[in-house]
């Protein structure tokens, strides 16, 4: 078997503006949504034909101006959900989000609490956009097996919380993705890192694209975290290692706040933002020249389900 398709999806944690310490802005602001998406991100995506998946948090969906902007995005895109569990019932910790951090991992909630939080997040999305979301990422990548079961019950098709080679430490228990596959898989029952050998499960995990480094954190397929040169190396690594697979997927991630100066720890000035956007445009143009096909997260699911069920989607 040889590779027939190389897919590139872009999954963006779409949140309110933050400060250089990753706390939410005080007063709460949404420049990265209201200005950043239509004026900075979308022009880059439209110039190369890329299809972003915007993963929306609670505070974004509660803000009318953000919803209006997101409803009016030009060009192909997907709207999806992203949960920081402290900001939604049950057991909601914060009603005023300004200036607060959200260190909780949703997978540390009791299963019934996490499930209800995801249900409430999903219903908020339906209320605001009049359609059902099908793709999801956990805040701080804090997902586990119960997360996947709850998402499946709610009709989701995609989770993209897994960051291969990463161990996320937390006082309530670590989240360990060090043994997770690097390419998309249908997780086995009771696991978030073990594939189901027969692809019988209904939810597809699309890991963030990474490349292992010995004794250091891995390279991320992510502007600012990696140079254009390093992102090319990550892509070339995946294309080489998985050349026997019919479909290869690259999953780029970043945060919406990174296109606004000083709204994250990363891009602190307009010069930083310009570099970020230039690097984003350069790597996407290179990917297109290498024959990669731009798709949404949902469209990655469609391709893998079609491969698993060649007689028709199930």
GROMACS .gro file of N, CA, C and O in nm, residues 246-290:
model
  180
  246UNK      N    1  -0.230   0.467   0.360
  246UNK     CA    2  -0.308   0.522   0.249
  246UNK      C    3  -0.333   0.671   0.267
  246UNK      O    4  -0.331   0.748   0.171
  247UNK      N    5  -0.355   0.713   0.392
  247UNK     CA    6  -0.379   0.855   0.423
  247UNK      C    7  -0.280   0.898   0.531
  247UNK      O    8  -0.264   0.829   0.632
  248UNK      N    9  -0.214   1.010   0.510
  248UNK     CA   10  -0.129   1.072   0.611
  248UNK      C   11  -0.190   1.206   0.647
  248UNK      O   12  -0.235   1.280   0.558
  249UNK      N   13  -0.192   1.237   0.775
  249UNK     CA   14  -0.254   1.360   0.823
  249UNK      C   15  -0.152   1.445   0.898
  249UNK      O   16  -0.078   1.394   0.984
  250UNK      N   17  -0.151   1.573   0.868
  250UNK     CA   18  -0.078   1.671   0.947
  250UNK      C   19  -0.181   1.759   1.018
  250UNK      O   20  -0.272   1.812   0.953
  251UNK      N   21  -0.166   1.771   1.148
  251UNK     CA   22  -0.260   1.850   1.229
  251UNK      C   23  -0.184   1.964   1.296
  251UNK      O   24  -0.114   1.943   1.395
  252UNK      N   25  -0.197   2.083   1.241
  252UNK     CA   26  -0.137   2.202   1.300
  252UNK      C   27  -0.230   2.259   1.406
  252UNK      O   28  -0.352   2.264   1.387
  253UNK      N   29  -0.173   2.302   1.518
  253UNK     CA   30  -0.254   2.371   1.619
  253UNK      C   31  -0.185   2.498   1.661
  253UNK      O   32  -0.064   2.514   1.652
  254UNK      N   33  -0.266   2.594   1.707
  254UNK     CA   34  -0.218   2.712   1.777
  254UNK      C   35  -0.338   2.778   1.843
  254UNK      O   36  -0.448   2.725   1.838
  255UNK      N   37  -0.315   2.893   1.907
  255UNK     CA   38  -0.422   2.966   1.974
  255UNK      C   39  -0.458   3.093   1.896
  255UNK      O   40  -0.369   3.159   1.842
  256UNK      N   41  -0.583   3.127   1.898
  256UNK     CA   42  -0.627   3.249   1.830
  256UNK      C   43  -0.556   3.372   1.886
  256UNK      O   44  -0.526   3.468   1.812
  257UNK      N   45  -0.523   3.371   2.015
  257UNK     CA   46  -0.462   3.489   2.079
  257UNK      C   47  -0.324   3.521   2.025
  257UNK      O   48  -0.273   3.631   2.047
  258UNK      N   49  -0.262   3.427   1.956
  258UNK     CA   50  -0.126   3.448   1.908
  258UNK      C   51  -0.117   3.545   1.791
  258UNK      O   52  -0.007   3.579   1.748
  259UNK      N   53  -0.232   3.590   1.740
  259UNK     CA   54  -0.229   3.688   1.631
  259UNK      C   55  -0.259   3.829   1.681
  259UNK      O   56  -0.283   3.921   1.602
  260UNK      N   57  -0.255   3.847   1.813
  260UNK     CA   58  -0.274   3.979   1.875
  260UNK      C   59  -0.155   4.004   1.968
  260UNK      O   60  -0.120   3.919   2.050
  261UNK      N   61  -0.089   4.120   1.959
  261UNK     CA   62   0.027   4.145   2.045
  261UNK      C   63  -0.008   4.141   2.193
  261UNK      O   64  -0.111   4.194   2.235
  262UNK      N   65   0.075   4.073   2.269
  262UNK     CA   66   0.067   4.072   2.414
  262UNK      C   67  -0.061   4.007   2.468
  262UNK      O   68  -0.098   4.029   2.583
  263UNK      N   69  -0.127   3.926   2.385
  263UNK     CA   70  -0.246   3.854   2.429
  263UNK      C   71  -0.214   3.708   2.461
  263UNK      O   72  -0.304   3.627   2.480
  264UNK      N   73  -0.086   3.677   2.468
  264UNK     CA   74  -0.038   3.544   2.505
  264UNK      C   75   0.109   3.560   2.544
  264UNK      O   76   0.168   3.667   2.524
  265UNK      N   77   0.173   3.457   2.597
  265UNK     CA   78   0.316   3.469   2.629
  265UNK      C   79   0.405   3.469   2.505
  265UNK      O   80   0.525   3.494   2.517
  266UNK      N   81   0.348   3.440   2.388
  266UNK     CA   82   0.430   3.415   2.270
  266UNK      C   83   0.455   3.540   2.187
  266UNK      O   84   0.567   3.591   2.183
  267UNK      N   85   0.356   3.591   2.121
  267UNK     CA   86   0.373   3.706   2.032
  267UNK      C   87   0.349   3.833   2.112
  267UNK      O   88   0.234   3.873   2.132
  268UNK      N   89   0.455   3.900   2.152
  268UNK     CA   90   0.443   4.011   2.246
  268UNK      C   91   0.435   4.146   2.176
  268UNK      O   92   0.404   4.246   2.241
  269UNK      N   93   0.462   4.152   2.046
  269UNK     CA   94   0.463   4.279   1.974
  269UNK      C   95   0.404   4.260   1.835
  269UNK      O   96   0.383   4.147   1.789
  270UNK      N   97   0.380   4.372   1.766
  270UNK     CA   98   0.331   4.362   1.628
  270UNK      C   99   0.434   4.293   1.540
  270UNK      O  100   0.399   4.218   1.447
  271UNK      N  101   0.562   4.315   1.567
  271UNK     CA  102   0.666   4.247   1.489
  271UNK      C  103   0.658   4.096   1.509
  271UNK      O  104   0.675   4.018   1.413
  272UNK      N  105   0.631   4.054   1.632
  272UNK     CA  106   0.614   3.911   1.658
  272UNK      C  107   0.495   3.855   1.582
  272UNK      O  108   0.502   3.745   1.524
  273UNK      N  109   0.385   3.928   1.583
  273UNK     CA  110   0.265   3.883   1.512
  273UNK      C  111   0.292   3.874   1.363
  273UNK      O  112   0.251   3.777   1.296
  274UNK      N  113   0.362   3.972   1.307
  274UNK     CA  114   0.395   3.967   1.164
  274UNK      C  115   0.478   3.844   1.132
  274UNK      O  116   0.455   3.775   1.032
  275UNK      N  117   0.576   3.815   1.220
  275UNK     CA  118   0.657   3.694   1.199
  275UNK      C  119   0.570   3.570   1.204
  275UNK      O  120   0.585   3.478   1.122
  276UNK      N  121   0.480   3.564   1.301
  276UNK     CA  122   0.390   3.449   1.315
  276UNK      C  123   0.310   3.429   1.186
  276UNK      O  124   0.302   3.317   1.133
  277UNK      N  125   0.250   3.536   1.135
  277UNK     CA  126   0.165   3.525   1.017
  277UNK      C  127   0.244   3.492   0.891
  277UNK      O  128   0.198   3.417   0.805
  278UNK      N  129   0.365   3.549   0.881
  278UNK     CA  130   0.451   3.517   0.767
  278UNK      C  131   0.490   3.369   0.772
  278UNK      O  132   0.486   3.299   0.669
  279UNK      N  133   0.530   3.322   0.889
  279UNK     CA  134   0.565   3.180   0.902
  279UNK      C  135   0.446   3.090   0.870
  279UNK      O  136   0.461   2.986   0.805
  280UNK      N  137   0.327   3.129   0.918
  280UNK     CA  138   0.206   3.052   0.890
  280UNK      C  139   0.181   3.044   0.740
  280UNK      O  140   0.156   2.935   0.685
  281UNK      N  141   0.187   3.158   0.673
  281UNK     CA  142   0.165   3.160   0.528
  281UNK      C  143   0.271   3.079   0.456
  281UNK      O  144   0.240   3.004   0.361
  282UNK      N  145   0.396   3.089   0.499
  282UNK     CA  146   0.505   3.018   0.431
  282UNK      C  147   0.490   2.867   0.444
  282UNK      O  148   0.506   2.794   0.344
  283UNK      N  149   0.459   2.819   0.565
  283UNK     CA  150   0.450   2.674   0.581
  283UNK      C  151   0.327   2.619   0.511
  283UNK      O  152   0.331   2.510   0.451
  284UNK      N  153   0.217   2.693   0.511
  284UNK     CA  154   0.098   2.646   0.441
  284UNK      C  155   0.120   2.644   0.290
  284UNK      O  156   0.077   2.550   0.221
  285UNK      N  157   0.188   2.745   0.238
  285UNK     CA  158   0.219   2.746   0.094
  285UNK      C  159   0.309   2.629   0.058
  285UNK      O  160   0.290   2.563  -0.045
  286UNK      N  161   0.409   2.602   0.143
  286UNK     CA  162   0.498   2.488   0.118
  286UNK      C  163   0.420   2.357   0.121
  286UNK      O  164   0.439   2.270   0.035
  287UNK      N  165   0.332   2.342   0.219
  287UNK     CA  166   0.252   2.219   0.228
  287UNK      C  167   0.168   2.199   0.102
  287UNK      O  168   0.156   2.087   0.050
  288UNK      N  169   0.108   2.306   0.055
  288UNK     CA  170   0.030   2.296  -0.069
  288UNK      C  171   0.118   2.253  -0.185
  288UNK      O  172   0.079   2.169  -0.266
  289UNK      N  173   0.239   2.310  -0.193
  289UNK     CA  174   0.331   2.274  -0.302
  289UNK      C  175   0.375   2.128  -0.293
  289UNK      O  176   0.415   2.069  -0.395
  290UNK      N  177   0.369   2.069  -0.173
  290UNK     CA  178   0.405   1.929  -0.154
  290UNK      C  179   0.288   1.834  -0.179
  290UNK      O  180   0.300   1.713  -0.159
   0.00000   0.00000   0.00000
